[in-house]
PDB file of C-alpha atoms in Angstrom:
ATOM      1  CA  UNK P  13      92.321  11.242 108.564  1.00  0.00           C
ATOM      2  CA  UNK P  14      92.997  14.198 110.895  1.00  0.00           C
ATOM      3  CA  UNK P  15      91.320  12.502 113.619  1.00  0.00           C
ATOM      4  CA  UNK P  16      94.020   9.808 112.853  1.00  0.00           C
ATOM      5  CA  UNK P  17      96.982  11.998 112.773  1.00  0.00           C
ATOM      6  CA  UNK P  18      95.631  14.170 116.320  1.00  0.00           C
ATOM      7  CA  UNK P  19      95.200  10.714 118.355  1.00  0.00           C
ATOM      8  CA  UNK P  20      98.630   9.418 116.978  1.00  0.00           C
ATOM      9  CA  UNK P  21     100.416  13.000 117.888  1.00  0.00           C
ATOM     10  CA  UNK P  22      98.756  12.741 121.719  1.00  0.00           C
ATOM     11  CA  UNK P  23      99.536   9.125 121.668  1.00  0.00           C
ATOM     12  CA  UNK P  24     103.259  10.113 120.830  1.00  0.00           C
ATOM     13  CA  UNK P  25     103.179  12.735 123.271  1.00  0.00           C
ATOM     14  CA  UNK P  26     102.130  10.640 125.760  1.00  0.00           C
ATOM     15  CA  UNK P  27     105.078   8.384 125.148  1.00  0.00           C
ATOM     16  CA  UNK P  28     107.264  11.145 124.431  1.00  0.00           C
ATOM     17  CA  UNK P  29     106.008  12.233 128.392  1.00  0.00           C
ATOM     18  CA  UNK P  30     106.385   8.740 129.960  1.00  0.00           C
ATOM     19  CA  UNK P  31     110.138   8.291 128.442  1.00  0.00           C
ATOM     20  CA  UNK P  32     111.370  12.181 130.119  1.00  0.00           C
ATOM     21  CA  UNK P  33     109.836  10.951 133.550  1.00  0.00           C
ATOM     22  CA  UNK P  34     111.780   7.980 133.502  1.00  0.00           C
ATOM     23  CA  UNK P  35     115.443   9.658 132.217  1.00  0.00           C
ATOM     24  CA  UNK P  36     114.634  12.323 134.857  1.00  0.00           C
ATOM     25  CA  UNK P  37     115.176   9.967 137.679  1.00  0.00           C
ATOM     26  CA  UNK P  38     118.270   8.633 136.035  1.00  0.00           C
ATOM     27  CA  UNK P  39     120.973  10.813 137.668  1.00  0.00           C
ATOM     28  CA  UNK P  40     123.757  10.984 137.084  1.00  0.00           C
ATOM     29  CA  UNK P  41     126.685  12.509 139.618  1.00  0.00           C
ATOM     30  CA  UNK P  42     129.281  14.743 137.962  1.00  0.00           C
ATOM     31  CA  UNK P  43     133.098  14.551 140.075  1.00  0.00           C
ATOM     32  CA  UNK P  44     133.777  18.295 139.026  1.00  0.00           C
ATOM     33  CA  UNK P  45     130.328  19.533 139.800  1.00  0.00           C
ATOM     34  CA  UNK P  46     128.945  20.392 143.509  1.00  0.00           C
ATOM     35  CA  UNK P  47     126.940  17.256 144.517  1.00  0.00           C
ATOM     36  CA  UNK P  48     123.689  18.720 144.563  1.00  0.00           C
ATOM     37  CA  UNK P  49     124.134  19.127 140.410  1.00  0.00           C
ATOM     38  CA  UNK P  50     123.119  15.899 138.495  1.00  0.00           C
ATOM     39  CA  UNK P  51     123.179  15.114 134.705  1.00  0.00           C
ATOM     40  CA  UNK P  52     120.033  13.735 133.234  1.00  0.00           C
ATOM     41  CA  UNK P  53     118.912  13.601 129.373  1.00  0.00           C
ATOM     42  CA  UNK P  54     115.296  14.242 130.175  1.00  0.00           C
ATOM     43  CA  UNK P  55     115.581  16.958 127.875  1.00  0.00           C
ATOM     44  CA  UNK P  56     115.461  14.798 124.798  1.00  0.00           C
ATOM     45  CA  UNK P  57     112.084  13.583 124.740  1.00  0.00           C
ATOM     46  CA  UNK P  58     110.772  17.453 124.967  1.00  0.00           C
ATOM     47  CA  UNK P  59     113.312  18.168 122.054  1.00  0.00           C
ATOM     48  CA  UNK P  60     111.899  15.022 119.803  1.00  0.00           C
ATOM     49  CA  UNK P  61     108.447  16.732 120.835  1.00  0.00           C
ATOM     50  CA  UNK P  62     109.697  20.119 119.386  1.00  0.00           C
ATOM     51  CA  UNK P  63     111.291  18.876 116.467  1.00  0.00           C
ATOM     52  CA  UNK P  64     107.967  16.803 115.319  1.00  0.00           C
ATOM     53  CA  UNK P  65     105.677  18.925 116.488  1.00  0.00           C
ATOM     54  CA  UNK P  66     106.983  22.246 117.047  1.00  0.00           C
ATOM     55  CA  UNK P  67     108.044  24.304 120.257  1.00  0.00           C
ATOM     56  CA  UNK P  68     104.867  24.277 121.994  1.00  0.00           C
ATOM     57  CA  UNK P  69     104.828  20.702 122.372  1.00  0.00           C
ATOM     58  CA  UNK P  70     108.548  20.867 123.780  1.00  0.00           C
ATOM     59  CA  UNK P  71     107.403  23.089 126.064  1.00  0.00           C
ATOM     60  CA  UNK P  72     103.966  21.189 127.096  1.00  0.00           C
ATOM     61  CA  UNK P  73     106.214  18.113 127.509  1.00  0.00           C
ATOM     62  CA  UNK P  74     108.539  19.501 130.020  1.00  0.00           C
ATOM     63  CA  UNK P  75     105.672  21.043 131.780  1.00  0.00           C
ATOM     64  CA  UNK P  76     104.078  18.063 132.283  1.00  0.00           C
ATOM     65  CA  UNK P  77     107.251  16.132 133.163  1.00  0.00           C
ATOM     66  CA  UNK P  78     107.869  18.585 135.756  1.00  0.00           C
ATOM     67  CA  UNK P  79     104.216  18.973 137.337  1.00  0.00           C
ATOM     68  CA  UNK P  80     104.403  14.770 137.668  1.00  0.00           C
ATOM     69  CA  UNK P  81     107.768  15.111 139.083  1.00  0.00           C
ATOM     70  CA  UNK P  82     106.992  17.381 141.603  1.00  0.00           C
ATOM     71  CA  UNK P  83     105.182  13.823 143.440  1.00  0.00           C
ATOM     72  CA  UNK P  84     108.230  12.906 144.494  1.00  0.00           C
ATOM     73  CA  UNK P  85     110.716  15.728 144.305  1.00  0.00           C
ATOM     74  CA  UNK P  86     113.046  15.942 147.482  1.00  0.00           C
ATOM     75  CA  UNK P  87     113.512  20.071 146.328  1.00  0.00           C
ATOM     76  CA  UNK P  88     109.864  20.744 146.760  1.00  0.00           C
ATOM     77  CA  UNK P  89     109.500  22.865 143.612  1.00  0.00           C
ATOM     78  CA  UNK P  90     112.278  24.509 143.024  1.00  0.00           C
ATOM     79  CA  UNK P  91     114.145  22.020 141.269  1.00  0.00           C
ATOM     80  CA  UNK P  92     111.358  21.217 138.714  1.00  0.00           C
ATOM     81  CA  UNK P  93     110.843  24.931 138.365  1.00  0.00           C
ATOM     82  CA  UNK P  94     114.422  25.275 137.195  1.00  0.00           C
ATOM     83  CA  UNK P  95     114.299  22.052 134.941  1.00  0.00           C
ATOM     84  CA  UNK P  96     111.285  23.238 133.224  1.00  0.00           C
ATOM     85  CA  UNK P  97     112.540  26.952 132.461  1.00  0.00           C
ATOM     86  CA  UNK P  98     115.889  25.467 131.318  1.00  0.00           C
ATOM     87  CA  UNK P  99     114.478  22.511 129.377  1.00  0.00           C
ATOM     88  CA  UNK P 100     111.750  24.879 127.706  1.00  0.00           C
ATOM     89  CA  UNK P 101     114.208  27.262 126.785  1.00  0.00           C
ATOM     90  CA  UNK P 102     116.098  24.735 124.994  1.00  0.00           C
ATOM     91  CA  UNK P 103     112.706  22.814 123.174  1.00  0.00           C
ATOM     92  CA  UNK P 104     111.737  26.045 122.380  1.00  0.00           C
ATOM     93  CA  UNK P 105     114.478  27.691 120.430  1.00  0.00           C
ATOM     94  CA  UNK P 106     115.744  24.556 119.026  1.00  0.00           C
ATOM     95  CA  UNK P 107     112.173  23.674 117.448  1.00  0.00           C
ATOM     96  CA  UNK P 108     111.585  26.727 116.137  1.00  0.00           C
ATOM     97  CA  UNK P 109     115.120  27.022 114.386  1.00  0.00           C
ATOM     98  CA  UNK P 110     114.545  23.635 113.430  1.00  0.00           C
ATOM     99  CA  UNK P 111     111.133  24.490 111.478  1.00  0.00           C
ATOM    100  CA  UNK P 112     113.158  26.126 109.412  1.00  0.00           C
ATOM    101  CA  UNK P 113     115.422  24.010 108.012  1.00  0.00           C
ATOM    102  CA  UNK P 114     113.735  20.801 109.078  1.00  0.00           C
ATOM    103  CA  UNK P 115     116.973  18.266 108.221  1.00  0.00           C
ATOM    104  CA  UNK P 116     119.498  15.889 110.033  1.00  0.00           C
ATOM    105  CA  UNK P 117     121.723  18.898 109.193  1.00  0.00           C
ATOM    106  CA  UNK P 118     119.232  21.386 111.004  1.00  0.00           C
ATOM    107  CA  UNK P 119     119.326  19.492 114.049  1.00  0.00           C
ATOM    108  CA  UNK P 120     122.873  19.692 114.545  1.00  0.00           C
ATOM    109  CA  UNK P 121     122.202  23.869 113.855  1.00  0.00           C
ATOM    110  CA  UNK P 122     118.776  23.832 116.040  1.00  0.00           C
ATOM    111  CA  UNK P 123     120.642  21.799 118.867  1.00  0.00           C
ATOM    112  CA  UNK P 124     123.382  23.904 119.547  1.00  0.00           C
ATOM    113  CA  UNK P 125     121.579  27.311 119.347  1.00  0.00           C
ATOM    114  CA  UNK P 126     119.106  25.636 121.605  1.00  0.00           C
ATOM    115  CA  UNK P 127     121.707  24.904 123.855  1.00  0.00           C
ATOM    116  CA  UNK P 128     123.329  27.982 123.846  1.00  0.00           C
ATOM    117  CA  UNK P 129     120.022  30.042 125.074  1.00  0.00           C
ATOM    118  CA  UNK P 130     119.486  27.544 127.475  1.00  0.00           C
ATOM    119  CA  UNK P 131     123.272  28.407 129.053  1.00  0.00           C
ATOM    120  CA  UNK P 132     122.411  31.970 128.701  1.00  0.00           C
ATOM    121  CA  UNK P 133     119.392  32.105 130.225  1.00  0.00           C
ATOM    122  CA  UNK P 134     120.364  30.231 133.261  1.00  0.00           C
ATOM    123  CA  UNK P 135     122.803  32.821 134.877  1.00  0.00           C
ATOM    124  CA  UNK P 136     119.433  34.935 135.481  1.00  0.00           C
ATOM    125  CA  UNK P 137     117.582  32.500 136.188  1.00  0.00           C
ATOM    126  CA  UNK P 138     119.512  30.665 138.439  1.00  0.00           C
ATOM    127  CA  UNK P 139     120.763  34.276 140.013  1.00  0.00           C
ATOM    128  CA  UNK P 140     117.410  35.690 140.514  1.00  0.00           C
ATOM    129  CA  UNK P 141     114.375  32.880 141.048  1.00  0.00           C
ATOM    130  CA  UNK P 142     116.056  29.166 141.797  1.00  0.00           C
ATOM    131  CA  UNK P 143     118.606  30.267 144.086  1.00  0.00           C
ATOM    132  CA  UNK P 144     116.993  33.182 146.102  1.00  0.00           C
ATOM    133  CA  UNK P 145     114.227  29.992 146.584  1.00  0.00           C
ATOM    134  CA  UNK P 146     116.550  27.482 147.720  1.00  0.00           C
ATOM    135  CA  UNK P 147     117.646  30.488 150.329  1.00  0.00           C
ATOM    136  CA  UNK P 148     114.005  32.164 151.639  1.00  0.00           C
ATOM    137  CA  UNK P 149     111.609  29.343 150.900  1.00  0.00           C
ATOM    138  CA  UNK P 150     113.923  25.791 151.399  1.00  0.00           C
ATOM    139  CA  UNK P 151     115.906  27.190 153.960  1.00  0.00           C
ATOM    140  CA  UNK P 152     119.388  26.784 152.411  1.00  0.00           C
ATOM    141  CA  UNK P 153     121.799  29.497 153.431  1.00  0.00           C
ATOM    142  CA  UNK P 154     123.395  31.037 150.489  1.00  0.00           C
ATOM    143  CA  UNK P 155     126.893  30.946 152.343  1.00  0.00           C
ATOM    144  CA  UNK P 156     126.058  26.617 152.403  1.00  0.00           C
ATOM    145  CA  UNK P 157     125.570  26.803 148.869  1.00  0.00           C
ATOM    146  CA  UNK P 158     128.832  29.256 148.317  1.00  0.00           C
ATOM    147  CA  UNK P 159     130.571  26.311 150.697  1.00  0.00           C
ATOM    148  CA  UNK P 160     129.917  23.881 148.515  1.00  0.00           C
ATOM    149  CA  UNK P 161     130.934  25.444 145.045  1.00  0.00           C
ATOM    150  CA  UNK P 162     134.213  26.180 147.092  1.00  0.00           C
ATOM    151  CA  UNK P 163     135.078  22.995 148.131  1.00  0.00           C
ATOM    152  CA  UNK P 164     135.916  22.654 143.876  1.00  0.00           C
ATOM    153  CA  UNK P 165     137.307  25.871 143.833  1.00  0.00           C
ATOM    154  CA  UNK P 166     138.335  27.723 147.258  1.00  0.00           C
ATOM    155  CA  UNK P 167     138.725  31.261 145.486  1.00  0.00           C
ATOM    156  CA  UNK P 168     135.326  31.803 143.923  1.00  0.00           C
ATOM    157  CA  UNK P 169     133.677  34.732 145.664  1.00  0.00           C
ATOM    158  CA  UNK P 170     130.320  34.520 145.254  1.00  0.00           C
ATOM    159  CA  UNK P 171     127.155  32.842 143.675  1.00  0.00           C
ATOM    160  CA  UNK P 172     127.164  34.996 140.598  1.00  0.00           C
ATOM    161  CA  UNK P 173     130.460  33.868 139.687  1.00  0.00           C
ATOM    162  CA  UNK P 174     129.957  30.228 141.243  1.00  0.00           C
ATOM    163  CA  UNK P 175     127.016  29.825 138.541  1.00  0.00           C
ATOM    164  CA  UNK P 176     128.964  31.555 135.842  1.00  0.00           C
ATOM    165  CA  UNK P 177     132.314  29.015 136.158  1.00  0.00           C
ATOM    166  CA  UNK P 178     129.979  25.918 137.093  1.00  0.00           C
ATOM    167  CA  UNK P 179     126.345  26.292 135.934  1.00  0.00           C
ATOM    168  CA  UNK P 180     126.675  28.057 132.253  1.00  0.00           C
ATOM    169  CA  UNK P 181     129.100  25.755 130.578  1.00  0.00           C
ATOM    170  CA  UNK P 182     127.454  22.742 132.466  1.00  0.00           C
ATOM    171  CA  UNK P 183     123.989  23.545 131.036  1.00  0.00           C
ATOM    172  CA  UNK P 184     125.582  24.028 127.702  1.00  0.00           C
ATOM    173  CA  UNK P 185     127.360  21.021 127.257  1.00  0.00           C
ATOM    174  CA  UNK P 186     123.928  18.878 128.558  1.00  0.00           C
ATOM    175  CA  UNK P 187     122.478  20.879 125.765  1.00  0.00           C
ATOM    176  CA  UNK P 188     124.903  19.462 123.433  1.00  0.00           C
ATOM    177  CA  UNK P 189     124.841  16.032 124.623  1.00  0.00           C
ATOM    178  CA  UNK P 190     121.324  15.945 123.854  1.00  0.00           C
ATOM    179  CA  UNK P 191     121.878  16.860 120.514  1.00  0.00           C
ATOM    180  CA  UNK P 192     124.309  14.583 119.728  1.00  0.00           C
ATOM    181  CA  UNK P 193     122.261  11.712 120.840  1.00  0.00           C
ATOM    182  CA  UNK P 194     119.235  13.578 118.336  1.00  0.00           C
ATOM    183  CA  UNK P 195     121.530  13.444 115.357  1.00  0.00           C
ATOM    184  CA  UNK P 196     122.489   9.289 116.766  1.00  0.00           C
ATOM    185  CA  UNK P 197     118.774   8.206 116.827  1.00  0.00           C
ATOM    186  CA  UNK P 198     117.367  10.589 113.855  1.00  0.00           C
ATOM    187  CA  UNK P 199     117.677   7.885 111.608  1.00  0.00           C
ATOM    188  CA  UNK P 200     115.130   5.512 113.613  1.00  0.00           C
ATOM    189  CA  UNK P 201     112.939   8.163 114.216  1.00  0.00           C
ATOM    190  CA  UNK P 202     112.803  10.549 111.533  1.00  0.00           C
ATOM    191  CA  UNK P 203     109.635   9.120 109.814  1.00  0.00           C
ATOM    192  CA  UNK P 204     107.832  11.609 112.767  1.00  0.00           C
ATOM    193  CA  UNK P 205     109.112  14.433 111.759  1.00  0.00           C
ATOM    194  CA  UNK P 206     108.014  14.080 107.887  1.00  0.00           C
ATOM    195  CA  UNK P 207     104.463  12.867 108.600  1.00  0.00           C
ATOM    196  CA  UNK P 208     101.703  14.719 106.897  1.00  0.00           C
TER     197      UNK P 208
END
């Protein structure tokens, strides 16, 4: 029987992996965003992973769904690094809040303060390893990247503040979005997160 339950967990994994590779190359362009930030909901298989089978496997899943990515990335690595810090940020707090009160209710709770660490957390990470790579290791002058934030909003000053108007509310309302769809589709897949 626990042989049973360990090949259907990898065998959901697996499909829980295949289904964020796919929604990660549906992009979606956002008018009052600079164009080289895209909405995507690949998040939401690696928070279904979290929520059935705790954090780690949120975190494995967006690892994985980053390493496969990287094939045929046009950021070399940097994007995917960023993706997988953000997106394991978010499966990580939101599935361990949700092992706590492990309800449709809790998912609405684990979602947000999921998605509220993820928006957080990427002002210093965006600050002080993506961006700093996109400049010394991609080539991208900062001042290009300034240019662009700019071209929304002539009087921001600087990156820090660029990420801070843009980037933080951005990641927090993708956060959100993928909770909402959780609490849509929890009703068709809930039986996962009961199994013995």
């Amino acid at each position: 029987m626990e042989v049973n339950n360990r090949t259907k967990k990898v065998t959901r994994c697996g499909m829980l992996i295949g289904i964020a590779i796919i929604l990660q190359y549906i992009e979606i362009s956002i008018p009052i965003m600079p164009s080289f930030i895209k909405l995507d909901f690949s998040d939401l298989p690696e928070l279904i992973g979290a929520f059935a089978y705790g954090p780690f496997t949120g975190v494995l899943i967006a690892l994985i769904k980053n390493i496969i990515h990287m094939a045929v990335s046009q950021s070399g690595f940097v994007g995917e690094l960023s993706n997988f810090l953000l997106g394991a940020t978010f499966a990580a707090v939101a599935g361990y809040v949700f092992q706590k009160n492990p309800t449709k209710s809790g998912i609405l709770k684990a979602s947000a303060l999921g998605a509220v660490a993820m928006a957080l957390i990427s002002w210093p990470i965006n600050y002080w390893i993506i961006y700093p790579l996109y400049y010394n290791v991609l080539g991208f002058p900062e001042v290009a990247i300034l240019q662009m934030y700019q071209l929304l909003i002539p009087s921001i000053k600087s990156i820090g503040q660029a990420l801070l108007i843009f980037n933080v509310p951005f990641t927090l309302i993708k956060g959100i979005l993928n909770g909402v769809i959780m609490i849509l589709i929890y009703n068709r897949i809930q039986f996962i997160f009961h199994e013995k």
